[in-house]
Short mmCIF file of C-alpha atoms and ligand atoms in Angstrom, two decimals:
data_model
loop_
_atom_site.label_atom_id
_atom_site.label_comp_id
_atom_site.label_asym_id
_atom_site.label_seq_id
_atom_site.Cartn_x
_atom_site.Cartn_y
_atom_site.Cartn_z
CA UNK A 1 9.39 19.88 5.07
CA UNK A 2 10.47 20.97 8.50
CA UNK A 3 13.85 20.00 9.75
CA UNK A 4 15.37 19.20 6.32
CA UNK A 5 17.85 21.02 4.24
CA UNK A 6 16.77 22.31 0.81
CA UNK A 7 18.93 21.24 -2.06
CA UNK A 8 18.87 21.99 -5.73
CA UNK A 9 19.73 18.95 -7.88
CA UNK A 10 19.94 18.38 -11.57
CA UNK A 11 19.84 14.75 -12.76
CA UNK A 12 21.46 14.36 -16.19
CA UNK A 13 22.36 11.52 -18.62
CA UNK A 14 19.54 9.17 -17.58
CA UNK A 15 16.83 7.25 -19.38
CA UNK A 16 13.59 8.60 -18.05
CA UNK A 17 10.89 5.95 -17.43
CA UNK A 18 7.52 7.59 -17.82
CA UNK A 19 5.02 5.01 -16.58
CA UNK A 20 2.17 6.83 -18.47
CA UNK A 21 3.97 6.53 -21.73
CA UNK A 22 5.54 3.13 -21.15
CA UNK A 23 8.89 3.91 -22.81
CA UNK A 24 12.34 5.24 -21.97
CA UNK A 25 13.02 8.85 -22.96
CA UNK A 26 16.61 10.13 -23.41
CA UNK A 27 18.07 13.58 -23.80
CA UNK A 28 16.07 15.01 -20.74
CA UNK A 29 17.23 16.28 -17.43
CA UNK A 30 15.27 16.64 -14.21
CA UNK A 31 15.70 19.51 -11.72
CA UNK A 32 14.79 19.24 -8.13
CA UNK A 33 14.22 22.29 -5.93
CA UNK A 34 13.35 21.49 -2.29
CA UNK A 35 10.89 18.63 -2.11
CA UNK A 36 9.55 18.88 -5.67
CA UNK A 37 10.58 18.48 -9.27
CA UNK A 38 10.84 21.97 -10.71
CA UNK A 39 11.67 21.16 -14.33
CA UNK A 40 11.85 18.39 -16.92
CA UNK A 41 13.62 19.75 -19.92
CA UNK A 42 16.04 19.13 -22.76
CA UNK A 43 19.45 18.33 -21.37
CA UNK A 44 21.78 21.29 -21.03
CA UNK A 45 19.17 23.81 -22.33
CA UNK A 46 19.63 26.19 -19.34
CA UNK A 47 22.54 27.32 -17.29
CA UNK A 48 23.13 25.19 -14.22
CA UNK A 49 23.87 28.00 -11.73
CA UNK A 50 24.78 26.66 -8.30
CA UNK A 51 22.71 23.49 -8.50
CA UNK A 52 24.43 20.14 -7.94
CA UNK A 53 24.55 18.13 -11.15
CA UNK A 54 24.48 14.36 -10.89
CA UNK A 55 25.51 12.32 -13.99
CA UNK A 56 23.27 9.20 -14.03
CA UNK A 57 25.58 7.43 -16.43
CA UNK A 58 22.77 6.18 -18.71
CA UNK A 59 20.87 4.47 -15.85
CA UNK A 60 17.01 4.47 -15.70
CA UNK A 61 15.41 7.29 -13.77
CA UNK A 62 11.87 6.41 -12.67
CA UNK A 63 9.27 7.50 -10.09
CA UNK A 64 9.54 6.02 -6.56
CA UNK A 65 7.41 2.96 -6.07
CA UNK A 66 4.08 3.05 -4.16
CA UNK A 67 2.71 0.12 -2.28
CA UNK A 68 -1.06 0.52 -1.75
CA UNK A 69 -1.54 -2.22 0.88
CA UNK A 70 0.91 -2.66 3.75
CA UNK A 71 0.76 -3.04 7.53
CA UNK A 72 3.90 -1.38 8.73
CA UNK A 73 3.13 -2.16 12.36
CA UNK A 74 2.53 -5.93 11.74
CA UNK A 75 5.86 -7.21 12.82
CA UNK A 76 4.29 -10.48 14.00
CA UNK A 77 2.47 -12.63 11.42
CA UNK A 78 0.07 -13.58 14.10
CA UNK A 79 -2.12 -10.48 14.23
CA UNK A 80 -3.73 -11.61 17.42
CA UNK A 81 -0.32 -11.75 19.18
CA UNK A 82 0.74 -8.57 17.40
CA UNK A 83 -2.26 -6.67 18.92
CA UNK A 84 -1.27 -7.57 22.46
CA UNK A 85 2.35 -6.22 22.27
CA UNK A 86 3.23 -3.07 24.21
CA UNK A 87 3.14 0.11 22.06
CA UNK A 88 6.97 0.78 22.35
CA UNK A 89 7.82 -2.70 21.18
CA UNK A 90 5.50 -2.39 18.22
CA UNK A 91 7.04 0.92 17.34
CA UNK A 92 10.68 -0.16 17.64
CA UNK A 93 9.94 -3.29 15.53
CA UNK A 94 8.33 -1.13 12.88
CA UNK A 95 11.45 0.99 12.35
CA UNK A 96 13.52 -1.56 10.40
CA UNK A 97 10.39 -2.58 8.48
CA UNK A 98 9.92 1.05 7.38
CA UNK A 99 13.63 1.57 6.55
CA UNK A 100 13.70 -1.59 4.44
CA UNK A 101 10.64 -0.53 2.47
CA UNK A 102 12.37 2.66 1.55
CA UNK A 103 15.58 0.79 0.63
CA UNK A 104 13.51 -1.37 -1.83
CA UNK A 105 12.47 1.89 -3.53
CA UNK A 106 9.00 2.31 -1.99
CA UNK A 107 8.91 5.98 -1.31
CA UNK A 108 5.15 5.93 -0.47
CA UNK A 109 2.82 3.36 1.07
CA UNK A 110 -0.84 3.25 1.92
CA UNK A 111 -1.21 1.52 5.30
CA UNK A 112 -4.30 -0.74 5.33
CA UNK A 113 -4.70 -0.80 9.19
CA UNK A 114 -2.52 -0.03 12.11
CA UNK A 115 -0.36 3.02 11.13
CA UNK A 116 -1.66 6.43 12.27
CA UNK A 117 -1.12 10.04 11.68
CA UNK A 118 1.67 10.29 14.26
CA UNK A 119 3.85 7.74 12.45
CA UNK A 120 3.08 9.29 9.07
CA UNK A 121 4.13 12.72 10.61
CA UNK A 122 7.32 11.31 12.11
CA UNK A 123 8.45 10.19 8.66
CA UNK A 124 7.38 13.47 7.04
CA UNK A 125 9.38 15.30 9.61
CA UNK A 126 12.45 13.21 8.86
CA UNK A 127 12.64 11.74 12.34
CA UNK A 128 12.61 8.18 10.99
CA UNK A 129 13.57 6.91 7.57
CA UNK A 130 10.65 5.22 5.76
CA UNK A 131 8.06 5.61 3.01
CA UNK A 132 5.62 8.46 3.06
CA UNK A 133 2.51 6.95 4.79
CA UNK A 134 -1.16 7.31 3.87
CA UNK A 135 -2.63 5.93 7.13
CA UNK A 136 -5.96 4.30 7.56
CA UNK A 137 -5.73 4.38 11.42
CA UNK A 138 -7.57 1.37 12.67
CA UNK A 139 -9.51 -0.70 10.14
CA UNK A 140 -13.17 -1.17 10.97
CA UNK A 141 -14.40 -4.64 11.58
CA UNK A 142 -17.79 -6.08 12.73
CA UNK A 143 -17.93 -8.36 15.75
CA UNK A 144 -16.70 -11.81 14.55
CA UNK A 145 -15.24 -10.15 11.50
CA UNK A 146 -11.64 -10.09 9.95
CA UNK A 147 -10.46 -7.58 12.50
CA UNK A 148 -11.83 -9.45 15.57
CA UNK A 149 -8.88 -11.32 16.92
CA UNK A 150 -10.68 -12.97 19.90
CA UNK A 151 -10.66 -16.76 19.78
CA UNK A 152 -13.84 -18.59 20.62
CA UNK A 153 -14.31 -18.72 24.42
CA UNK A 154 -12.52 -15.37 24.87
CA UNK A 155 -15.78 -13.50 25.21
CA UNK A 156 -14.62 -11.48 28.25
CA UNK A 157 -11.62 -10.12 26.43
CA UNK A 158 -13.66 -7.26 25.06
CA UNK A 159 -12.46 -4.33 22.96
CA UNK A 160 -10.99 -1.31 24.84
CA UNK A 161 -12.50 2.06 24.15
CA UNK A 162 -11.30 3.92 21.18
CA UNK A 163 -8.97 6.11 23.25
CA UNK A 164 -6.78 3.27 24.43
CA UNK A 165 -6.32 0.93 21.46
CA UNK A 166 -2.94 -0.79 21.35
CA UNK A 167 -0.67 0.31 18.60
CA UNK A 168 -0.26 -3.26 17.34
CA UNK A 169 -3.99 -3.80 16.61
CA UNK A 170 -4.65 -3.23 12.90
CA UNK A 171 -8.44 -3.06 13.42
CA UNK A 172 -11.11 -2.12 15.89
CA UNK A 173 -14.40 -3.86 16.33
CA UNK A 174 -17.57 -1.72 15.88
CA UNK A 175 -21.14 -2.54 14.99
CA UNK A 176 -24.26 -0.65 14.11
CA UNK A 177 -24.97 2.27 11.78
CA UNK A 178 -24.56 5.04 14.40
CA UNK A 179 -21.41 3.38 15.91
CA UNK A 180 -19.64 2.97 12.59
CA UNK A 181 -20.43 6.62 11.74
CA UNK A 182 -18.78 7.63 15.04
CA UNK A 183 -15.79 5.32 14.35
CA UNK A 184 -15.19 6.82 10.88
CA UNK A 185 -15.35 10.36 12.38
CA UNK A 186 -12.92 9.35 15.09
CA UNK A 187 -10.44 7.82 12.67
CA UNK A 188 -10.65 10.92 10.38
CA UNK A 189 -10.36 13.21 13.38
CA UNK A 190 -7.21 11.29 14.38
CA UNK A 191 -5.78 11.83 10.93
CA UNK A 192 -6.65 8.79 8.78
CA UNK A 193 -6.39 9.76 5.00
CA UNK A 194 -8.86 7.07 3.94
CA UNK A 195 -11.05 4.55 5.79
CA UNK A 196 -10.42 0.84 5.70
CA UNK A 197 -13.19 -1.78 6.37
CA UNK A 198 -13.39 -5.49 6.54
CA UNK A 199 -16.18 -6.54 4.15
CA UNK A 200 -15.53 -10.32 4.01
CA UNK A 201 -13.83 -13.13 5.94
CA UNK A 202 -10.07 -13.42 5.86
CA UNK A 203 -6.96 -15.50 6.27
CA UNK A 204 -5.26 -14.17 9.39
CA UNK A 205 -8.23 -14.06 11.78
CA UNK A 206 -9.63 -17.01 13.77
CA UNK A 207 -13.39 -17.14 13.40
CA UNK A 208 -14.42 -15.76 10.00
CA UNK A 209 -14.65 -18.01 7.03
CA UNK A 210 -13.63 -16.38 3.71
CA UNK A 211 -17.06 -16.99 2.13
CA UNK A 212 -18.86 -14.80 4.75
CA UNK A 213 -19.74 -11.22 3.90
CA UNK A 214 -19.23 -8.68 6.68
CA UNK A 215 -21.10 -5.57 7.71
CA UNK A 216 -24.71 -4.91 6.68
CA UNK A 217 -25.26 -2.78 3.58
CA UNK A 218 -26.67 -0.07 5.78
CA UNK A 219 -23.42 0.00 7.80
CA UNK A 220 -21.24 0.10 4.68
CA UNK A 221 -23.32 2.93 3.18
CA UNK A 222 -23.01 4.95 6.42
CA UNK A 223 -19.22 4.43 6.45
CA UNK A 224 -18.98 5.53 2.72
CA UNK A 225 -21.27 8.44 3.40
CA UNK A 226 -19.03 9.65 6.27
CA UNK A 227 -15.90 9.25 4.18
CA UNK A 228 -17.34 11.15 1.27
CA UNK A 229 -18.51 13.92 3.59
CA UNK A 230 -14.76 14.33 4.47
CA UNK A 231 -13.74 14.20 0.75
CA UNK A 232 -12.08 10.85 1.05
CA UNK A 233 -12.99 7.21 0.26
CA UNK A 234 -13.31 3.71 1.58
CA UNK A 235 -11.09 0.68 0.84
CA UNK A 236 -12.56 -2.72 1.61
CA UNK A 237 -10.88 -6.08 2.36
CA UNK A 238 -13.06 -8.41 0.21
CA UNK A 239 -12.34 -11.80 -1.32
CA UNK A 240 -15.56 -13.23 -2.89
CA UNK A 241 -17.57 -11.87 -5.84
CA UNK A 242 -20.52 -11.51 -3.51
CA UNK A 243 -18.64 -9.47 -0.94
CA UNK A 244 -16.95 -7.32 -3.66
CA UNK A 245 -20.37 -6.68 -5.39
CA UNK A 246 -22.13 -5.42 -2.33
CA UNK A 247 -19.17 -3.28 -1.19
CA UNK A 248 -18.94 -1.63 -4.61
CA UNK A 249 -22.70 -1.10 -4.84
CA UNK A 250 -22.51 0.61 -1.48
CA UNK A 251 -19.87 3.02 -2.80
CA UNK A 252 -16.54 1.37 -1.76
CA UNK A 253 -13.82 2.75 -4.08
CA UNK A 254 -10.97 0.28 -3.71
CA UNK A 255 -11.24 -3.54 -3.31
CA UNK A 256 -8.40 -5.08 -1.44
CA UNK A 257 -7.29 -8.67 -2.42
CA UNK A 258 -10.27 -9.57 -4.56
CA UNK A 259 -8.99 -13.04 -5.23
CA UNK A 260 -12.41 -14.70 -5.77
CA UNK A 261 -13.86 -12.14 -8.15
CA UNK A 262 -15.78 -13.28 -11.23
CA UNK A 263 -16.14 -11.68 -14.61
CA UNK A 264 -19.55 -9.99 -14.03
CA UNK A 265 -18.30 -8.52 -10.73
CA UNK A 266 -15.16 -7.24 -12.28
CA UNK A 267 -17.28 -5.67 -15.05
CA UNK A 268 -19.32 -3.97 -12.37
CA UNK A 269 -16.18 -2.57 -10.75
CA UNK A 270 -15.02 -1.28 -14.06
CA UNK A 271 -18.39 0.46 -14.68
CA UNK A 272 -18.30 2.03 -11.19
CA UNK A 273 -14.75 3.15 -11.56
CA UNK A 274 -13.59 1.08 -8.61
CA UNK A 275 -9.97 -0.04 -8.23
CA UNK A 276 -8.53 -3.38 -7.25
CA UNK A 277 -5.53 -3.80 -5.12
CA UNK A 278 -4.48 -7.48 -5.41
CA UNK A 279 -1.88 -8.78 -2.90
CA UNK A 280 -0.84 -12.01 -4.47
CA UNK A 281 2.63 -12.14 -2.98
CA UNK A 282 1.20 -12.52 0.50
CA UNK A 283 -0.54 -15.84 -0.37
CA UNK A 284 2.54 -17.22 -2.12
CA UNK A 285 4.73 -16.33 0.94
CA UNK A 286 2.18 -17.44 3.51
CA UNK A 287 1.98 -20.75 1.88
CA UNK A 288 5.71 -21.12 1.97
CA UNK A 289 6.61 -19.46 5.28
CA UNK A 290 3.38 -18.79 7.18
CA UNK A 291 3.41 -21.67 9.65
CA UNK A 292 7.11 -21.11 10.43
CA UNK A 293 6.44 -17.43 10.98
CA UNK A 294 3.83 -18.07 13.59
CA UNK A 295 0.59 -18.01 11.59
CA UNK A 296 -2.07 -20.13 13.40
CA UNK A 297 -3.09 -23.43 11.86
CA UNK A 298 -6.64 -22.36 11.08
CA UNK A 299 -5.23 -19.44 9.01
CA UNK A 300 -2.69 -21.71 7.13
CA UNK A 301 -5.58 -23.85 6.08
CA UNK A 302 -7.41 -20.88 4.52
CA UNK A 303 -4.51 -19.83 2.32
CA UNK A 304 -4.83 -22.32 -0.47
CA UNK A 305 -8.47 -21.29 -1.20
CA UNK A 306 -7.29 -17.77 -2.19
CA UNK A 307 -3.82 -18.37 -3.52
CA UNK A 308 -4.79 -20.47 -6.60
CA UNK A 309 -7.61 -18.02 -7.43
CA UNK A 310 -5.40 -14.90 -7.04
CA UNK A 311 -3.44 -15.22 -10.28
CA UNK A 312 -6.65 -15.80 -12.15
CA UNK A 313 -8.17 -12.65 -10.56
CA UNK A 314 -5.36 -10.57 -12.00
CA UNK A 315 -6.43 -11.67 -15.49
CA UNK A 316 -10.15 -11.12 -14.77
CA UNK A 317 -9.55 -7.60 -13.57
CA UNK A 318 -7.34 -6.84 -16.61
CA UNK A 319 -9.84 -8.29 -19.04
CA UNK A 320 -12.70 -6.18 -17.52
CA UNK A 321 -10.62 -2.95 -17.55
CA UNK A 322 -10.36 -2.63 -13.75
CA UNK A 323 -7.31 -0.52 -12.90
CA UNK A 324 -5.02 -2.40 -10.40
CA UNK A 325 -2.78 -0.86 -7.72
CA UNK A 326 0.20 -2.57 -6.22
CA UNK A 327 -0.32 -4.32 -2.91
CA UNK A 328 1.85 -6.60 -0.78
CA UNK A 329 0.06 -7.06 2.54
CA UNK A 330 2.92 -8.89 4.04
CA UNK A 331 3.22 -9.64 7.81
CA UNK A 332 6.11 -10.24 10.14
CA UNK A 333 9.31 -11.73 8.76
CA UNK A 334 7.78 -11.94 5.31
CA UNK A 335 7.98 -8.08 4.74
CA UNK A 336 11.25 -8.83 2.95
CA UNK A 337 9.32 -10.14 -0.07
CA UNK A 338 7.51 -6.87 -0.64
CA UNK A 339 8.89 -6.29 -4.14
CA UNK A 340 8.17 -9.85 -5.33
CA UNK A 341 4.68 -8.77 -6.12
CA UNK A 342 6.28 -6.90 -9.09
CA UNK A 343 7.61 -10.15 -10.38
CA UNK A 344 4.16 -11.86 -10.02
CA UNK A 345 2.41 -9.01 -11.85
CA UNK A 346 4.98 -8.93 -14.56
CA UNK A 347 4.59 -12.66 -15.11
CA UNK A 348 0.78 -12.37 -15.52
CA UNK A 349 0.32 -8.83 -16.92
CA UNK A 350 3.70 -7.70 -18.27
CA UNK A 351 6.38 -5.46 -16.94
CA UNK A 352 4.74 -2.10 -17.87
CA UNK A 353 1.52 -3.00 -16.09
CA UNK A 354 3.48 -4.17 -13.05
CA UNK A 355 5.32 -0.81 -13.02
CA UNK A 356 2.14 1.24 -13.51
CA UNK A 357 0.40 -0.56 -10.63
CA UNK A 358 3.16 0.83 -8.29
CA UNK A 359 3.37 4.28 -9.89
CA UNK A 360 0.71 5.93 -12.10
CA UNK A 361 -2.24 3.79 -10.98
CA UNK A 362 -1.26 3.89 -7.32
CA UNK A 363 -1.10 7.75 -7.55
CA UNK A 364 -4.76 7.61 -8.87
CA UNK A 365 -5.70 5.43 -5.95
CA UNK A 366 -4.14 7.82 -3.49
CA UNK A 367 -5.92 10.73 -5.34
CA UNK A 368 -2.46 12.33 -5.85
CA UNK A 369 -2.19 12.21 -9.70
CA UNK A 370 0.50 14.61 -10.96
CA UNK A 371 2.11 14.65 -7.54
CA UNK A 372 3.11 11.07 -7.06
CA UNK A 373 3.99 8.18 -9.38
CA UNK A 374 5.17 10.47 -12.24
CA UNK A 375 8.17 12.58 -13.26
CA UNK A 376 6.68 15.98 -13.97
CA UNK A 377 7.18 19.62 -12.93
CA UNK A 378 5.34 20.18 -9.59
CA UNK A 379 5.45 16.46 -8.66
CA UNK A 380 7.10 15.42 -5.37
CA UNK A 381 10.76 14.53 -6.04
CA UNK A 382 10.39 10.72 -5.30
CA UNK A 383 12.81 9.14 -7.78
CA UNK A 384 14.79 5.96 -8.25
CA UNK A 385 18.08 5.60 -10.27
CA UNK A 386 17.99 1.98 -11.50
CA UNK A 387 20.90 -0.10 -12.83
CA UNK A 388 19.00 -1.72 -15.57
CA UNK A 389 15.80 -1.26 -17.58
CA UNK A 390 12.70 -2.55 -15.65
CA UNK A 391 10.67 -2.53 -18.94
CA UNK A 392 13.10 -5.16 -20.23
CA UNK A 393 13.61 -7.10 -17.01
CA UNK A 394 11.63 -6.43 -13.83
CA UNK A 395 14.35 -8.18 -11.78
CA UNK A 396 16.26 -4.91 -11.29
CA UNK A 397 13.37 -3.75 -9.08
CA UNK A 398 12.92 -7.06 -7.11
CA UNK A 399 14.90 -7.94 -4.01
CA UNK A 400 16.09 -5.54 -1.28
CA UNK A 401 16.99 -2.56 -3.65
CA UNK A 402 20.40 -3.94 -4.67
CA UNK A 403 20.07 -2.48 -8.11
CA UNK A 404 18.87 0.95 -7.01
CA UNK A 405 21.86 3.20 -7.34
CA UNK A 406 19.95 6.15 -5.88
CA UNK A 407 16.77 6.72 -3.95
CA UNK A 408 15.37 10.23 -3.63
CA UNK A 409 12.30 10.97 -1.49
CA UNK A 410 10.74 14.47 -1.21
CA UNK A 411 13.96 15.84 -2.77
CA UNK A 412 16.16 14.14 0.00
CA UNK A 413 18.75 11.68 -1.20
CA UNK A 414 18.15 8.59 0.95
CA UNK A 415 20.60 6.29 -0.83
CA UNK A 416 23.49 7.00 -3.25
CA UNK A 417 25.97 4.33 -4.28
CA UNK A 418 26.81 5.71 -7.79
ZN1 ZN B 501 -7.24 -7.91 4.15
ZN1 ZN B 502 -4.14 -6.19 4.78
#
């Protein structure tokens, strides 16, 4: 990448965690040239040349983590308040959020509303430390939907035109088949890598009960059609079985949250090859810290409906064979709990499934298999050196990265305390 130095590194004497195989492999070494892994081979089988050799001392070497559902610009848990902040304040508040994500070992994230191409580009250029971002731009919401932050009575506070949205707004309000087509084209033209829509009610918005479906089927089909035309896909915020079913039947590829899914709907998702991105940690943390963090009372009241169901949904998806990506969806001060979703997943589904959700499955969701979430020649060199074995205890990945001895992103050493 532009503006970065190219290094040649050989990582030796580690235990390779291959998420696809689910075991630790010893006796291998990994070579990094530039931003990619150039070789994975038997240790010491070729001459080192002038590459820098790093002895991992038996630690675990694994792919960098991928979080498929974040909002890096949501520094305020009250998204309505967040949306009204000046752009510079939103950006400066995002910088520590981004840096902390990388320090937790998240070398890539998919932003589910808010982050744009310019922010993703700034990180790719090395201007700002943070995870590689797959940005959705503004999520699309219908009037009165999960992205419509206007309180009742605020009818005159209408949406700005698409050229002057505030950075802190995670969504834009758009209705009608022709208008949603235009909105998708605008988001893609501005550099969104996938399209996010709000397909059911939600927690952090004032006037949309969770049981409601959002957008007509004609609108969802038009959005999917435009995304497919651009060789990308649609991710949909959806809680209930009803909302999930209609989204998936209209061609939506990834279901975000999915807490109130039922077995027949999970089976439909599996049959259609749709992915789930549960975000259980956000309900656990909202229940504990939401009110103190500034979440409005009407949102706090919605949490319990989805929190209890969320753990059960993890089991329903697993039983149906739906592949699950890692999602945290934390807001404001709660960003610090990003890696606790690993602990929740491990408790319900086991350590390997938790790790796969944030590596191999996440890479499939991002349509970057072989490039992300794996340790293989040609893959981007996003690697973690872990003090401990996450297959034996997930705790070494939980917290703020305390047990990460080394973090490498695109071949650049971002942390090294070995
Ligand atoms: Zn959502
Ligand atoms: Zn979200």
